[in-house]
DNA sequence: GTATATGCAAACAATTTGCACGCCT
DNA sequence: AGGCGTGCAAATTGTTTGCATATAC
């Protein structure tokens, strides 16, 4: 239950800019890309600060972390939607809930599907008893 | 198209044991756990060999890589099924296809769901044209 | 015999962290 | 004024790789 979210967060320029960057793109960028963008606004922002803020924004539910392979990617869109990763160009596309039902996933647009991974996150039966 | 799978693979003890280990557990272990188990059979096996074989086994479709957070986990079960990760005990449970439909995911067993991530992998419309 | 696979250790890449200082509230 | 947040650099962690040797075929 205790999530360490009782800390009073400050509204720093750095955090605001990082959130703005994420909200204004749909490319699901890496921390490094976000860092490069942020430097245009705050030239001496550090990569550590970017990582720290991404963690805070994620924990407070303002952004989502996408886990594809080795690098983390981030998403400022938090309504229910899913993702398609192209193994060729490595881009990540948004998949709408509606597009997931039926056979024509991603609306017949010539996307070739290799596999579908579903990961549900939560608390298991053993841990939900007490804890 | 070219996938580099024209290499003639040898059937080494190391690779056989790693696959055996993965097929005989459902805990979705990390490379490190597999390494520790493998050492019981081949005491001087190296972690590099474990990683190399996991990659080969994955590429040949004999195992699956599960991407949860920073560490990779591996699964010797390759039929269609999904996963549930408990944020408390960190265990990963198998989720059957049937359990995914309807509201009673994972069969009413008191699992609390926080979020569902779906990642589809394949080739996008732009890359499927030529390439 | 020969090319793939191995063990070892070093290299790498992504992310995290300790510290002294800075700046929201 | 106080404490969260920052920049910087070093540390850590998970994974990959170069090389000489071993081994499956």
Tab-separated table of C-alpha atoms (C1' of nucleotides) in Angstrom:
chain	number	residue	atom	x	y	z
A	1	UNK	CA	0.000	0.000	0.000
A	2	UNK	CA	2.752	2.395	0.972
A	3	UNK	CA	4.006	3.610	-2.357
A	4	UNK	CA	6.295	6.424	-1.311
A	5	UNK	CA	4.005	8.846	-3.069
A	6	UNK	CA	3.543	11.014	-0.044
A	7	UNK	CA	6.505	13.096	-1.091
A	8	UNK	CA	5.540	16.624	-1.953
A	9	UNK	CA	6.591	17.076	-5.568
A	10	UNK	CA	7.795	20.387	-6.906
A	11	UNK	CA	6.795	21.667	-10.252
A	12	UNK	CA	10.195	22.156	-11.808
A	13	UNK	CA	10.935	23.463	-15.274
A	14	UNK	CA	12.705	20.216	-16.083
A	15	UNK	CA	9.735	18.036	-15.213
A	16	UNK	CA	7.283	20.297	-17.030
A	17	UNK	CA	9.355	20.268	-20.196
A	18	UNK	CA	9.826	16.503	-20.168
A	19	UNK	CA	6.092	15.996	-19.834
A	20	UNK	CA	5.427	18.531	-22.608
A	21	UNK	CA	7.827	16.749	-24.923
A	22	UNK	CA	6.135	13.420	-24.314
A	23	UNK	CA	2.687	14.863	-24.822
A	24	UNK	CA	3.590	16.450	-28.120
A	25	UNK	CA	4.873	13.354	-29.908
A	26	UNK	CA	3.611	9.914	-30.783
A	27	UNK	CA	6.945	8.324	-31.615
A	28	UNK	CA	7.290	6.659	-28.190
A	29	UNK	CA	10.776	8.014	-27.639
A	30	UNK	CA	13.681	6.717	-25.590
A	31	UNK	CA	15.105	8.582	-22.605
A	32	UNK	CA	17.959	9.709	-24.777
A	33	UNK	CA	15.727	11.244	-27.419
A	34	UNK	CA	13.788	13.072	-24.737
A	35	UNK	CA	17.082	14.291	-23.306
A	36	UNK	CA	18.141	15.719	-26.664
A	37	UNK	CA	14.842	17.516	-27.079
A	38	UNK	CA	14.930	18.859	-23.552
A	39	UNK	CA	18.403	20.282	-24.116
A	40	UNK	CA	16.917	22.620	-26.702
A	41	UNK	CA	15.011	24.275	-23.886
A	42	UNK	CA	17.400	23.719	-21.001
A	43	UNK	CA	20.881	23.282	-22.517
A	44	UNK	CA	22.496	22.019	-19.349
A	45	UNK	CA	19.821	19.594	-18.244
A	46	UNK	CA	21.370	16.262	-17.348
A	47	UNK	CA	20.437	12.799	-18.491
A	48	UNK	CA	20.141	11.731	-14.864
A	49	UNK	CA	17.458	14.342	-14.337
A	50	UNK	CA	15.583	13.064	-17.365
A	51	UNK	CA	15.629	9.536	-15.974
A	52	UNK	CA	14.623	10.683	-12.512
A	53	UNK	CA	11.693	12.660	-13.864
A	54	UNK	CA	10.555	9.903	-16.177
A	55	UNK	CA	10.393	7.632	-13.152
A	56	UNK	CA	8.419	10.191	-11.141
A	57	UNK	CA	6.019	10.878	-14.018
A	58	UNK	CA	5.483	7.178	-14.491
A	59	UNK	CA	4.850	6.553	-10.809
A	60	UNK	CA	2.324	9.357	-10.712
A	61	UNK	CA	0.544	7.881	-13.713
A	62	UNK	CA	1.173	10.765	-16.070
A	63	UNK	CA	3.154	8.740	-18.583
A	64	UNK	CA	3.576	5.095	-19.555
A	65	UNK	CA	6.737	3.089	-19.968
A	66	UNK	CA	6.860	0.740	-22.935
A	67	UNK	CA	9.128	-2.197	-22.643
A	68	UNK	CA	10.412	-3.381	-25.926
A	69	UNK	CA	13.739	-5.115	-25.840
A	70	UNK	CA	16.640	-3.438	-24.162
A	71	UNK	CA	15.703	0.223	-24.147
A	72	UNK	CA	12.705	1.710	-22.423
A	73	UNK	CA	10.371	3.875	-24.425
A	74	UNK	CA	7.901	6.349	-23.032
A	75	UNK	CA	4.422	7.456	-23.944
A	76	UNK	CA	2.578	10.582	-22.914
A	77	UNK	CA	-0.709	9.070	-24.002
A	78	UNK	CA	-2.270	7.294	-21.061
A	79	UNK	CA	-5.724	6.323	-22.247
A	80	UNK	CA	-6.248	2.655	-23.051
A	81	UNK	CA	-4.429	1.721	-26.213
A	82	UNK	CA	-1.835	-0.775	-27.361
A	83	UNK	CA	1.295	-0.895	-29.483
A	84	UNK	CA	2.709	-2.351	-32.640
A	85	UNK	CA	6.463	-2.602	-33.065
A	86	UNK	CA	7.931	-2.972	-36.539
A	87	UNK	CA	10.966	-5.231	-36.527
A	88	UNK	CA	12.194	-3.571	-39.691
A	89	UNK	CA	12.101	0.162	-39.017
A	90	UNK	CA	11.803	-0.274	-35.248
A	91	UNK	CA	9.027	2.300	-35.085
A	92	UNK	CA	6.262	1.850	-32.548
A	93	UNK	CA	2.702	2.551	-33.669
A	94	UNK	CA	-0.355	3.099	-31.551
A	95	UNK	CA	-3.045	0.457	-31.803
A	96	UNK	CA	-6.570	1.470	-30.921
A	97	UNK	CA	-8.770	-0.770	-28.828
A	98	UNK	CA	-11.231	-1.133	-31.722
A	99	UNK	CA	-8.501	-2.273	-34.080
A	100	UNK	CA	-7.679	-5.180	-31.841
A	101	UNK	CA	-10.922	-7.063	-32.254
A	102	UNK	CA	-11.536	-9.154	-35.299
A	103	UNK	CA	-8.919	-10.299	-37.740
A	104	UNK	CA	-8.101	-6.978	-39.334
A	105	UNK	CA	-5.845	-5.701	-36.673
A	106	UNK	CA	-4.675	-2.176	-37.286
A	107	UNK	CA	-7.391	-1.729	-39.830
A	108	UNK	CA	-6.264	-3.676	-42.860
A	109	UNK	CA	-3.326	-1.403	-43.479
A	110	UNK	CA	-0.916	-4.085	-44.565
A	111	UNK	CA	0.669	-4.680	-41.221
A	112	UNK	CA	2.140	-8.170	-40.917
A	113	UNK	CA	1.786	-9.683	-37.483
A	114	UNK	CA	4.447	-11.974	-36.127
A	115	UNK	CA	3.464	-12.252	-32.531
A	116	UNK	CA	1.284	-10.757	-29.831
A	117	UNK	CA	2.505	-10.370	-26.287
A	118	UNK	CA	0.170	-9.574	-23.469
A	119	UNK	CA	1.496	-8.683	-20.070
A	120	UNK	CA	-0.939	-8.043	-17.265
A	121	UNK	CA	0.431	-6.275	-14.226
A	122	UNK	CA	-1.089	-6.311	-10.778
A	123	UNK	CA	-1.108	-8.199	-7.512
A	124	UNK	CA	-1.409	-11.976	-7.412
A	125	UNK	CA	-3.802	-13.974	-5.256
A	126	UNK	CA	-1.143	-14.803	-2.684
A	127	UNK	CA	-0.015	-11.223	-2.258
A	128	UNK	CA	-3.470	-9.662	-2.327
A	129	UNK	CA	-4.500	-11.554	0.834
A	130	UNK	CA	-2.380	-9.670	3.294
A	131	UNK	CA	0.381	-7.291	2.251
B	1	UNK	CA	13.939	-12.092	-45.399
B	2	UNK	CA	17.534	-13.018	-44.755
B	3	UNK	CA	17.540	-14.069	-41.153
B	4	UNK	CA	21.008	-15.541	-40.768
B	5	UNK	CA	19.476	-18.873	-39.959
B	6	UNK	CA	21.468	-20.714	-42.584
B	7	UNK	CA	24.158	-21.441	-40.050
B	8	UNK	CA	24.468	-25.115	-39.274
B	9	UNK	CA	23.830	-25.411	-35.565
B	10	UNK	CA	25.538	-28.029	-33.447
B	11	UNK	CA	23.753	-29.882	-30.742
B	12	UNK	CA	25.955	-29.010	-27.814
B	13	UNK	CA	25.515	-30.188	-24.251
B	14	UNK	CA	25.252	-26.585	-23.149
B	15	UNK	CA	22.390	-25.792	-25.493
B	16	UNK	CA	20.537	-29.000	-24.653
B	17	UNK	CA	20.750	-28.381	-20.933
B	18	UNK	CA	19.600	-24.783	-21.215
B	19	UNK	CA	16.569	-25.861	-23.208
B	20	UNK	CA	15.847	-28.669	-20.720
B	21	UNK	CA	15.995	-26.248	-17.827
B	22	UNK	CA	13.561	-23.894	-19.523
B	23	UNK	CA	11.173	-26.688	-20.399
B	24	UNK	CA	11.074	-28.024	-16.875
B	25	UNK	CA	10.032	-24.858	-15.090
B	26	UNK	CA	7.231	-22.360	-15.266
B	27	UNK	CA	8.856	-19.598	-13.251
B	28	UNK	CA	9.960	-17.662	-16.349
B	29	UNK	CA	13.534	-17.366	-15.167
B	30	UNK	CA	16.204	-14.780	-15.876
B	31	UNK	CA	19.435	-15.616	-17.687
B	32	UNK	CA	21.193	-15.610	-14.374
B	33	UNK	CA	18.884	-18.178	-12.796
B	34	UNK	CA	19.301	-20.409	-15.824
B	35	UNK	CA	23.058	-20.001	-15.507
B	36	UNK	CA	22.993	-21.134	-11.883
B	37	UNK	CA	20.923	-24.185	-12.738
B	38	UNK	CA	23.135	-25.060	-15.689
B	39	UNK	CA	26.223	-24.932	-13.481
B	40	UNK	CA	24.839	-27.866	-11.535
B	41	UNK	CA	25.271	-29.932	-14.690
B	42	UNK	CA	28.246	-28.180	-16.276
B	43	UNK	CA	30.112	-26.427	-13.456
B	44	UNK	CA	32.317	-24.345	-15.708
B	45	UNK	CA	29.680	-23.189	-18.176
B	46	UNK	CA	29.921	-19.458	-18.689
B	47	UNK	CA	27.245	-16.815	-18.509
B	48	UNK	CA	28.205	-15.695	-22.002
B	49	UNK	CA	27.366	-19.138	-23.309
B	50	UNK	CA	24.005	-19.005	-21.600
B	51	UNK	CA	23.222	-15.679	-23.239
B	52	UNK	CA	24.432	-16.871	-26.630
B	53	UNK	CA	22.305	-19.987	-26.475
B	54	UNK	CA	19.243	-18.163	-25.243
B	55	UNK	CA	19.528	-15.928	-28.275
B	56	UNK	CA	19.908	-18.898	-30.629
B	57	UNK	CA	16.998	-20.752	-29.032
B	58	UNK	CA	14.840	-17.678	-29.288
B	59	UNK	CA	15.733	-17.060	-32.909
B	60	UNK	CA	14.917	-20.644	-33.774
B	61	UNK	CA	11.553	-20.307	-32.058
B	62	UNK	CA	12.180	-22.865	-29.342
B	63	UNK	CA	11.799	-20.416	-26.488
B	64	UNK	CA	10.207	-17.042	-25.869
B	65	UNK	CA	11.696	-13.927	-24.348
B	66	UNK	CA	9.509	-12.015	-21.925
B	67	UNK	CA	10.204	-8.378	-21.528
B	68	UNK	CA	9.335	-7.081	-18.145
B	69	UNK	CA	11.306	-4.102	-16.981
B	70	UNK	CA	15.040	-4.216	-17.171
B	71	UNK	CA	15.796	-7.917	-17.088
B	72	UNK	CA	14.790	-10.390	-19.743
B	73	UNK	CA	12.952	-13.506	-18.703
B	74	UNK	CA	12.615	-16.658	-20.728
B	75	UNK	CA	9.879	-19.187	-21.301
B	76	UNK	CA	10.171	-22.711	-22.665
B	77	UNK	CA	6.451	-22.792	-23.302
B	78	UNK	CA	5.789	-21.566	-26.815
B	79	UNK	CA	2.098	-22.216	-27.399
B	80	UNK	CA	-0.163	-19.191	-27.309
B	81	UNK	CA	-0.514	-17.876	-23.795
B	82	UNK	CA	-0.005	-14.654	-21.906
B	83	UNK	CA	1.507	-13.445	-18.663
B	84	UNK	CA	0.647	-11.845	-15.366
B	85	UNK	CA	3.320	-10.112	-13.362
B	86	UNK	CA	2.815	-9.502	-9.667
B	87	UNK	CA	4.303	-6.182	-8.583
B	88	UNK	CA	4.555	-7.470	-5.031
B	89	UNK	CA	6.313	-10.831	-5.265
B	90	UNK	CA	7.581	-10.200	-8.797
B	91	UNK	CA	6.514	-13.646	-9.932
B	92	UNK	CA	5.235	-14.153	-13.435
B	93	UNK	CA	2.190	-16.374	-13.927
B	94	UNK	CA	0.911	-17.948	-17.099
B	95	UNK	CA	-2.422	-16.684	-18.336
B	96	UNK	CA	-4.423	-18.981	-20.579
B	97	UNK	CA	-6.171	-17.654	-23.633
B	98	UNK	CA	-9.560	-18.622	-22.196
B	99	UNK	CA	-8.891	-16.692	-19.008
B	100	UNK	CA	-8.433	-13.515	-20.956
B	101	UNK	CA	-11.979	-13.200	-22.190
B	102	UNK	CA	-14.697	-11.849	-19.968
B	103	UNK	CA	-14.166	-10.008	-16.753
B	104	UNK	CA	-12.899	-12.832	-14.632
B	105	UNK	CA	-9.380	-12.768	-15.870
B	106	UNK	CA	-7.251	-15.513	-14.449
B	107	UNK	CA	-10.347	-17.312	-13.286
B	108	UNK	CA	-11.594	-15.373	-10.324
B	109	UNK	CA	-8.590	-16.277	-8.235
B	110	UNK	CA	-8.259	-12.943	-6.511
B	111	UNK	CA	-5.756	-11.426	-8.851
B	112	UNK	CA	-5.892	-7.638	-8.846
B	113	UNK	CA	-5.279	-6.086	-12.215
B	114	UNK	CA	-3.510	-2.773	-12.490
B	115	UNK	CA	-2.815	-2.592	-16.160
B	116	UNK	CA	-2.729	-4.577	-19.381
B	117	UNK	CA	-0.015	-4.057	-21.943
B	118	UNK	CA	-0.303	-5.469	-25.406
B	119	UNK	CA	2.644	-5.364	-27.766
B	120	UNK	CA	2.196	-6.654	-31.282
B	121	UNK	CA	5.371	-7.365	-33.203
B	122	UNK	CA	5.682	-7.590	-36.956
B	123	UNK	CA	6.291	-5.525	-40.053
B	124	UNK	CA	4.542	-2.217	-40.631
B	125	UNK	CA	2.743	-1.173	-43.808
B	126	UNK	CA	5.630	0.948	-45.017
B	127	UNK	CA	8.231	-1.777	-44.549
B	128	UNK	CA	6.089	-4.627	-45.859
B	129	UNK	CA	5.858	-2.989	-49.272
B	130	UNK	CA	9.409	-3.484	-50.415
B	131	UNK	CA	12.156	-4.624	-48.102
C	1	DG	C1'	39.409	-31.335	-40.943
C	2	DT	C1'	36.775	-27.441	-40.296
C	3	DA	C1'	33.640	-24.327	-38.823
C	4	DT	C1'	30.645	-23.589	-34.915
C	5	DA	C1'	30.673	-23.207	-29.918
C	6	DT	C1'	32.932	-22.409	-25.659
C	7	DG	C1'	35.171	-20.075	-21.445
C	8	DC	C1'	37.104	-16.152	-19.944
C	9	DA	C1'	37.517	-11.435	-19.345
C	10	DA	C1'	37.032	-7.105	-21.055
C	11	DA	C1'	33.814	-3.960	-23.263
C	12	DC	C1'	29.384	-1.917	-23.735
C	13	DA	C1'	25.011	0.445	-23.160
C	14	DA	C1'	21.250	1.769	-20.426
C	15	DT	C1'	20.150	3.290	-16.161
C	16	DT	C1'	20.976	4.582	-11.330
C	17	DT	C1'	23.156	6.949	-7.599
C	18	DG	C1'	26.186	9.964	-4.230
C	19	DC	C1'	27.203	14.409	-3.448
C	20	DA	C1'	27.300	19.348	-2.992
C	21	DC	C1'	24.710	22.998	-4.529
C	22	DG	C1'	20.315	25.252	-6.373
C	23	DC	C1'	15.757	26.662	-6.297
C	24	DC	C1'	10.551	25.783	-5.553
C	25	DT	C1'	7.093	26.568	-2.106
D	1	DA	C1'	14.145	28.201	5.750
D	2	DG	C1'	13.684	23.698	4.542
D	3	DG	C1'	13.762	19.989	1.701
D	4	DC	C1'	13.006	18.259	-2.898
D	5	DG	C1'	15.447	18.572	-7.314
D	6	DT	C1'	19.527	19.351	-10.058
D	7	DG	C1'	24.065	18.696	-12.611
D	8	DC	C1'	27.925	16.122	-12.731
D	9	DA	C1'	30.516	12.077	-12.693
D	10	DA	C1'	31.206	7.707	-11.061
D	11	DA	C1'	29.043	3.329	-10.187
D	12	DT	C1'	26.029	-0.462	-11.277
D	13	DT	C1'	23.606	-3.817	-13.901
D	14	DG	C1'	22.371	-6.650	-17.681
D	15	DT	C1'	24.166	-8.137	-21.848
D	16	DT	C1'	27.453	-8.586	-25.662
D	17	DT	C1'	31.873	-9.498	-27.767
D	18	DG	C1'	36.989	-10.632	-29.060
D	19	DC	C1'	40.018	-14.127	-28.764
D	20	DA	C1'	42.273	-18.496	-28.324
D	21	DT	C1'	40.917	-23.141	-27.611
D	22	DA	C1'	37.680	-27.095	-27.666
D	23	DT	C1'	34.376	-29.970	-29.858
D	24	DA	C1'	30.443	-31.620	-32.860
D	25	DC	C1'	29.808	-33.221	-37.262
